[in-house]
Structure formats: C-alpha cells, structure tokens
Amino acid sequence: PGEDEGVFVHLSYQSRVGPIEWLRPYTDFVLPELGEQGVKNIVVVPISFVSDNLETLEEIGIEYRELAEESGIVNWRRCDALNTDPMFINDMADMVMDALNEPMQSVTEACIANNVADVELNPIEENSGVMGGSKNLIVDENGAIVSQDAAAEAEKLNGRVAILGVVLTILVEALSGKSLPELFGFAG
C-alpha cells in the first residue's frame, strides 16, 4: 500500500540522551505532529534492532505508545524485531560464512571497493578524541559545523555521568546489602 491508499511512511529517531545532538527528526516530536495532523493509526517498525530489548519494549512499546495516545493516535502497533526467527538466523549465518570465505580487506581496500572517495584515514585515537586529537563535530539541522570541541566535551560529560551512576549504584548496594530493585520493591 502507498499514499494513494492512505499509507504514509515517516522515519524518526529515538534514544537521545545527554547533551549531544542526535539524529533528527526526534520520535517524541514526530508523534505529537502526527496527532495534530489527524493521524489515528500507526504501526511502528524499529528497523535498527534485530532483537527486542529495553528500547523496543519499554521506550518504543510503552513510552511512545503513551505519547501517541496523548496526541490523539488511537491505534498503536509495534512490530516485533526479528529476534530468533529461523529465516533471519539462517540468513545471518549465511552472511557470516560468506564473509569468512572472503579475502581480508583493509579499511582502505574496503573504501576503494565501495567507491568511497576522499576518505581521510586517521589513527583511531584521533577519531575517538582519545589523547587530545578530537575529530568530533556538532552540526546544525542544515549540516553546518557548529562545534568540534563541544562534542568532545559533551561525550566526556556523558561518560563521566555514566561512570558516576555505576559507582553510586555499587556504593548504595554495598552499604545497604540489597540490590537496587530490592531497595525499590521491584524484586520478588
């Protein structure tokens, strides 16, 4: 079915966390817009996931469903990921076997084979921001570079906050003798 039958396709992105700019349009902005346009039925296909997980089950399946319903969308469906579907597993196994039978390629050879022109190859520490050689960029909605240093600093901040969360969790569990789910009454 297509637009002639009233079926429209929208692509949006979820799971943005922290101060780093993420891919747009954001799903949590798109759902209210669709509701304002009078959309009543929606099928969500989490194309970036091969297996169901916290993001597909909780964020997409529950949180976005609630946002959609608050926005006037009354019929919500989330497609399951491929998970352990036998055809998917067999295809993945075939691709792995094909790859193992192929000759090894360097990054440069792979770029040439895939017609990737003007690729600047740098040592990994330069691309990752490790050892001071940050190549991270923040771009605006038009693709213009806004800041290189801010992206590297935001990544550092995200990492430090994550580490702090892990350390605090370990500390709380060690001092209380209970896991976090037990402390908050979620464990049986």
PDB file of C-alpha atoms in Angstrom:
ATOM      1  CA  PRO A   1       0.000   0.000   0.000  1.00  0.00           C
ATOM      2  CA  GLY A   2       1.070   3.551  -0.625  1.00  0.00           C
ATOM      3  CA  GLU A   3      -0.054   7.131  -0.224  1.00  0.00           C
ATOM      4  CA  ASP A   4      -2.905   6.533  -2.695  1.00  0.00           C
ATOM      5  CA  GLU A   5      -4.359   4.091  -0.135  1.00  0.00           C
ATOM      6  CA  GLY A   6      -3.701   6.493   2.745  1.00  0.00           C
ATOM      7  CA  VAL A   7      -0.496   4.789   3.954  1.00  0.00           C
ATOM      8  CA  PHE A   8       2.347   7.187   4.719  1.00  0.00           C
ATOM      9  CA  VAL A   9       5.860   6.371   5.892  1.00  0.00           C
ATOM     10  CA  HIS A  10       7.724   8.540   8.399  1.00  0.00           C
ATOM     11  CA  LEU A  11      11.268   7.990   9.613  1.00  0.00           C
ATOM     12  CA  SER A  12      12.256   9.289  13.046  1.00  0.00           C
ATOM     13  CA  TYR A  13      14.918   8.585  15.657  1.00  0.00           C
ATOM     14  CA  GLN A  14      14.765   7.822  19.372  1.00  0.00           C
ATOM     15  CA  SER A  15      17.072   7.233  22.325  1.00  0.00           C
ATOM     16  CA  ARG A  16      18.734  10.603  22.511  1.00  0.00           C
ATOM     17  CA  VAL A  17      20.384  11.071  25.883  1.00  0.00           C
ATOM     18  CA  GLY A  18      22.682  13.691  27.313  1.00  0.00           C
ATOM     19  CA  PRO A  19      23.776  16.956  25.759  1.00  0.00           C
ATOM     20  CA  ILE A  20      24.959  15.519  22.415  1.00  0.00           C
ATOM     21  CA  GLU A  21      22.879  16.380  19.340  1.00  0.00           C
ATOM     22  CA  TRP A  22      21.170  13.285  17.908  1.00  0.00           C
ATOM     23  CA  LEU A  23      19.709  12.309  14.553  1.00  0.00           C
ATOM     24  CA  ARG A  24      16.515  14.136  13.617  1.00  0.00           C
ATOM     25  CA  PRO A  25      13.577  14.216  13.495  1.00  0.00           C
ATOM     26  CA  TYR A  26      13.078  13.018  17.067  1.00  0.00           C
ATOM     27  CA  THR A  27      10.272  10.491  17.511  1.00  0.00           C
ATOM     28  CA  ASP A  28       8.995  12.339  20.578  1.00  0.00           C
ATOM     29  CA  PHE A  29       8.483  15.420  18.356  1.00  0.00           C
ATOM     30  CA  VAL A  30       7.040  13.497  15.373  1.00  0.00           C
ATOM     31  CA  LEU A  31       4.279  11.676  17.280  1.00  0.00           C
ATOM     32  CA  PRO A  32       2.536  14.877  18.510  1.00  0.00           C
ATOM     33  CA  GLU A  33       2.865  16.348  14.999  1.00  0.00           C
ATOM     34  CA  LEU A  34       1.172  13.272  13.511  1.00  0.00           C
ATOM     35  CA  GLY A  35      -1.576  13.550  16.117  1.00  0.00           C
ATOM     36  CA  GLU A  36      -2.102  17.224  15.179  1.00  0.00           C
ATOM     37  CA  GLN A  37      -2.402  16.133  11.527  1.00  0.00           C
ATOM     38  CA  GLY A  38      -5.247  13.806  12.483  1.00  0.00           C
ATOM     39  CA  VAL A  39      -3.371  10.519  12.233  1.00  0.00           C
ATOM     40  CA  LYS A  40      -5.291   7.875  14.196  1.00  0.00           C
ATOM     41  CA  ASN A  41      -3.487   4.644  13.245  1.00  0.00           C
ATOM     42  CA  ILE A  42       0.216   3.964  13.409  1.00  0.00           C
ATOM     43  CA  VAL A  43       2.481   0.943  13.013  1.00  0.00           C
ATOM     44  CA  VAL A  44       5.988   1.394  14.417  1.00  0.00           C
ATOM     45  CA  VAL A  45       8.759  -0.706  12.888  1.00  0.00           C
ATOM     46  CA  PRO A  46      12.011  -0.477  14.887  1.00  0.00           C
ATOM     47  CA  ILE A  47      14.274  -1.032  11.877  1.00  0.00           C
ATOM     48  CA  SER A  48      17.536  -0.514  13.764  1.00  0.00           C
ATOM     49  CA  PHE A  49      17.029  -3.511  16.029  1.00  0.00           C
ATOM     50  CA  VAL A  50      17.414  -7.200  15.204  1.00  0.00           C
ATOM     51  CA  SER A  51      16.158  -8.249  18.630  1.00  0.00           C
ATOM     52  CA  ASP A  52      13.676  -6.816  21.084  1.00  0.00           C
ATOM     53  CA  ASN A  53      15.294  -5.074  24.026  1.00  0.00           C
ATOM     54  CA  LEU A  54      14.689  -2.299  26.533  1.00  0.00           C
ATOM     55  CA  GLU A  55      14.476   0.318  23.789  1.00  0.00           C
ATOM     56  CA  THR A  56      11.927  -1.551  21.674  1.00  0.00           C
ATOM     57  CA  LEU A  57       9.840  -2.895  24.537  1.00  0.00           C
ATOM     58  CA  GLU A  58       9.904  -0.007  27.032  1.00  0.00           C
ATOM     59  CA  GLU A  59      10.778   3.164  25.113  1.00  0.00           C
ATOM     60  CA  ILE A  60       9.002   2.422  21.844  1.00  0.00           C
ATOM     61  CA  GLY A  61       6.373  -0.046  23.045  1.00  0.00           C
ATOM     62  CA  ILE A  62       5.270   1.784  26.199  1.00  0.00           C
ATOM     63  CA  GLU A  63       6.581   5.358  26.426  1.00  0.00           C
ATOM     64  CA  TYR A  64       5.986   6.276  22.778  1.00  0.00           C
ATOM     65  CA  ARG A  65       2.632   4.487  22.803  1.00  0.00           C
ATOM     66  CA  GLU A  66       1.556   6.691  25.738  1.00  0.00           C
ATOM     67  CA  LEU A  67       2.796   9.814  23.921  1.00  0.00           C
ATOM     68  CA  ALA A  68       0.926   8.762  20.776  1.00  0.00           C
ATOM     69  CA  GLU A  69      -2.296   8.201  22.702  1.00  0.00           C
ATOM     70  CA  GLU A  70      -1.901  11.580  24.447  1.00  0.00           C
ATOM     71  CA  SER A  71      -1.501  13.055  20.935  1.00  0.00           C
ATOM     72  CA  GLY A  72      -4.760  11.544  19.664  1.00  0.00           C
ATOM     73  CA  ILE A  73      -3.399   8.443  17.927  1.00  0.00           C
ATOM     74  CA  VAL A  74      -5.806   5.693  18.958  1.00  0.00           C
ATOM     75  CA  ASN A  75      -4.488   2.574  17.214  1.00  0.00           C
ATOM     76  CA  TRP A  76      -0.838   1.828  18.005  1.00  0.00           C
ATOM     77  CA  ARG A  77       1.082  -1.258  16.897  1.00  0.00           C
ATOM     78  CA  ARG A  78       4.777  -2.060  17.348  1.00  0.00           C
ATOM     79  CA  CYS A  79       6.245  -4.725  15.102  1.00  0.00           C
ATOM     80  CA  ASP A  80       8.398  -7.274  16.843  1.00  0.00           C
ATOM     81  CA  ALA A  81      12.063  -7.336  15.917  1.00  0.00           C
ATOM     82  CA  LEU A  82      13.359 -10.351  14.000  1.00  0.00           C
ATOM     83  CA  ASN A  83      14.678 -11.943  17.215  1.00  0.00           C
ATOM     84  CA  THR A  84      15.293 -15.657  16.606  1.00  0.00           C
ATOM     85  CA  ASP A  85      13.132 -16.087  13.514  1.00  0.00           C
ATOM     86  CA  PRO A  86      14.653 -19.146  11.759  1.00  0.00           C
ATOM     87  CA  MET A  87      14.842 -17.437   8.353  1.00  0.00           C
ATOM     88  CA  PHE A  88      16.664 -14.431   9.872  1.00  0.00           C
ATOM     89  CA  ILE A  89      19.111 -16.643  11.785  1.00  0.00           C
ATOM     90  CA  ASN A  90      19.817 -18.724   8.673  1.00  0.00           C
ATOM     91  CA  ASP A  91      20.395 -15.604   6.569  1.00  0.00           C
ATOM     92  CA  MET A  92      22.743 -14.177   9.222  1.00  0.00           C
ATOM     93  CA  ALA A  93      24.654 -17.472   9.354  1.00  0.00           C
ATOM     94  CA  ASP A  94      24.956 -17.461   5.550  1.00  0.00           C
ATOM     95  CA  MET A  95      26.294 -13.883   5.589  1.00  0.00           C
ATOM     96  CA  VAL A  96      28.860 -14.764   8.261  1.00  0.00           C
ATOM     97  CA  MET A  97      30.020 -17.809   6.298  1.00  0.00           C
ATOM     98  CA  ASP A  98      30.258 -15.727   3.111  1.00  0.00           C
ATOM     99  CA  ALA A  99      32.299 -13.091   4.943  1.00  0.00           C
ATOM    100  CA  LEU A 100      34.632 -15.711   6.407  1.00  0.00           C
ATOM    101  CA  ASN A 101      35.275 -17.080   2.910  1.00  0.00           C
ATOM    102  CA  GLU A 102      36.112 -13.645   1.506  1.00  0.00           C
ATOM    103  CA  PRO A 103      39.701 -12.412   1.496  1.00  0.00           C
ATOM    104  CA  MET A 104      40.614  -9.961   4.267  1.00  0.00           C
ATOM    105  CA  GLN A 105      40.452  -6.275   3.308  1.00  0.00           C
ATOM    106  CA  SER A 106      41.997  -3.246   4.909  1.00  0.00           C
ATOM    107  CA  VAL A 107      39.830  -0.189   5.559  1.00  0.00           C
ATOM    108  CA  THR A 108      41.418   1.488   2.534  1.00  0.00           C
ATOM    109  CA  GLU A 109      40.674  -1.514   0.298  1.00  0.00           C
ATOM    110  CA  ALA A 110      37.072  -1.625   1.550  1.00  0.00           C
ATOM    111  CA  CYS A 111      36.652   2.104   0.826  1.00  0.00           C
ATOM    112  CA  ILE A 112      38.004   1.669  -2.684  1.00  0.00           C
ATOM    113  CA  ALA A 113      35.816  -1.400  -3.295  1.00  0.00           C
ATOM    114  CA  ASN A 114      32.753   0.563  -2.181  1.00  0.00           C
ATOM    115  CA  ASN A 115      33.606   3.684  -4.197  1.00  0.00           C
ATOM    116  CA  VAL A 116      34.119   5.833  -1.117  1.00  0.00           C
ATOM    117  CA  ALA A 117      36.084   8.827  -2.312  1.00  0.00           C
ATOM    118  CA  ASP A 118      38.084  11.344  -0.325  1.00  0.00           C
ATOM    119  CA  VAL A 119      38.127   9.346   2.886  1.00  0.00           C
ATOM    120  CA  GLU A 120      40.690  10.690   5.307  1.00  0.00           C
ATOM    121  CA  LEU A 121      42.075   7.810   7.346  1.00  0.00           C
ATOM    122  CA  ASN A 122      43.378   8.761  10.784  1.00  0.00           C
ATOM    123  CA  PRO A 123      44.654   6.686  13.676  1.00  0.00           C
ATOM    124  CA  ILE A 124      41.747   5.577  15.836  1.00  0.00           C
ATOM    125  CA  GLU A 125      42.820   7.721  18.774  1.00  0.00           C
ATOM    126  CA  GLU A 126      42.410  10.817  16.574  1.00  0.00           C
ATOM    127  CA  ASN A 127      38.873   9.879  15.563  1.00  0.00           C
ATOM    128  CA  SER A 128      37.780   8.922  19.061  1.00  0.00           C
ATOM    129  CA  GLY A 129      39.027  12.021  20.826  1.00  0.00           C
ATOM    130  CA  VAL A 130      41.493   9.956  22.863  1.00  0.00           C
ATOM    131  CA  MET A 131      44.861  11.611  23.528  1.00  0.00           C
ATOM    132  CA  GLY A 132      43.631  15.078  22.581  1.00  0.00           C
ATOM    133  CA  GLY A 133      43.073  14.617  18.841  1.00  0.00           C
ATOM    134  CA  SER A 134      39.307  15.110  18.704  1.00  0.00           C
ATOM    135  CA  LYS A 135      37.601  14.949  15.318  1.00  0.00           C
ATOM    136  CA  ASN A 136      34.087  15.069  16.812  1.00  0.00           C
ATOM    137  CA  LEU A 137      31.632  17.522  15.288  1.00  0.00           C
ATOM    138  CA  ILE A 138      28.315  19.074  16.205  1.00  0.00           C
ATOM    139  CA  VAL A 139      26.265  20.086  13.192  1.00  0.00           C
ATOM    140  CA  ASP A 140      23.074  22.091  12.963  1.00  0.00           C
ATOM    141  CA  GLU A 141      19.910  20.991  11.149  1.00  0.00           C
ATOM    142  CA  ASN A 142      21.397  22.220   7.850  1.00  0.00           C
ATOM    143  CA  GLY A 143      24.560  20.156   8.252  1.00  0.00           C
ATOM    144  CA  ALA A 144      26.800  23.130   9.074  1.00  0.00           C
ATOM    145  CA  ILE A 145      29.559  22.536  11.612  1.00  0.00           C
ATOM    146  CA  VAL A 146      28.710  24.265  14.883  1.00  0.00           C
ATOM    147  CA  SER A 147      31.458  22.998  17.191  1.00  0.00           C
ATOM    148  CA  GLN A 148      34.180  20.379  17.340  1.00  0.00           C
ATOM    149  CA  ASP A 149      35.284  20.864  20.932  1.00  0.00           C
ATOM    150  CA  ALA A 150      31.760  20.945  22.378  1.00  0.00           C
ATOM    151  CA  ALA A 151      31.027  17.457  21.033  1.00  0.00           C
ATOM    152  CA  ALA A 152      34.171  16.045  22.629  1.00  0.00           C
ATOM    153  CA  GLU A 153      33.356  17.747  25.939  1.00  0.00           C
ATOM    154  CA  ALA A 154      29.762  16.509  25.811  1.00  0.00           C
ATOM    155  CA  GLU A 155      30.997  12.945  25.215  1.00  0.00           C
ATOM    156  CA  LYS A 156      33.324  13.254  28.211  1.00  0.00           C
ATOM    157  CA  LEU A 157      30.442  14.545  30.332  1.00  0.00           C
ATOM    158  CA  ASN A 158      28.170  11.673  29.225  1.00  0.00           C
ATOM    159  CA  GLY A 159      30.889   9.156  30.089  1.00  0.00           C
ATOM    160  CA  ARG A 160      31.545  10.711  33.490  1.00  0.00           C
ATOM    161  CA  VAL A 161      27.847  10.774  34.358  1.00  0.00           C
ATOM    162  CA  ALA A 162      27.528   7.106  33.362  1.00  0.00           C
ATOM    163  CA  ILE A 163      30.541   6.138  35.471  1.00  0.00           C
ATOM    164  CA  LEU A 164      29.185   8.140  38.404  1.00  0.00           C
ATOM    165  CA  GLY A 165      25.874   6.278  38.100  1.00  0.00           C
ATOM    166  CA  VAL A 166      27.616   2.900  38.168  1.00  0.00           C
ATOM    167  CA  VAL A 167      29.789   3.889  41.149  1.00  0.00           C
ATOM    168  CA  LEU A 168      26.789   5.226  43.079  1.00  0.00           C
ATOM    169  CA  THR A 169      24.824   2.049  42.346  1.00  0.00           C
ATOM    170  CA  ILE A 170      27.671  -0.125  43.616  1.00  0.00           C
ATOM    171  CA  LEU A 171      28.060   2.078  46.699  1.00  0.00           C
ATOM    172  CA  VAL A 172      24.339   2.014  47.556  1.00  0.00           C
ATOM    173  CA  GLU A 173      24.158  -1.751  47.064  1.00  0.00           C
ATOM    174  CA  ALA A 174      27.319  -2.344  49.123  1.00  0.00           C
ATOM    175  CA  LEU A 175      26.119  -0.155  52.021  1.00  0.00           C
ATOM    176  CA  SER A 176      22.569  -1.492  52.071  1.00  0.00           C
ATOM    177  CA  GLY A 177      23.307  -5.130  51.291  1.00  0.00           C
ATOM    178  CA  LYS A 178      20.453  -5.079  48.763  1.00  0.00           C
ATOM    179  CA  SER A 179      20.219  -4.663  45.004  1.00  0.00           C
ATOM    180  CA  LEU A 180      18.533  -1.539  43.641  1.00  0.00           C
ATOM    181  CA  PRO A 181      15.429  -3.486  42.537  1.00  0.00           C
ATOM    182  CA  GLU A 182      15.139  -4.870  46.080  1.00  0.00           C
ATOM    183  CA  LEU A 183      15.548  -1.399  47.584  1.00  0.00           C
ATOM    184  CA  PHE A 184      12.741  -0.010  45.435  1.00  0.00           C
ATOM    185  CA  GLY A 185      10.458  -3.025  45.874  1.00  0.00           C
ATOM    186  CA  PHE A 186      10.773  -4.446  42.353  1.00  0.00           C
ATOM    187  CA  ALA A 187      12.386  -7.759  43.281  1.00  0.00           C
ATOM    188  CA  GLY A 188      10.354 -10.688  44.469  1.00  0.00           C
TER     189      GLY A 188
END
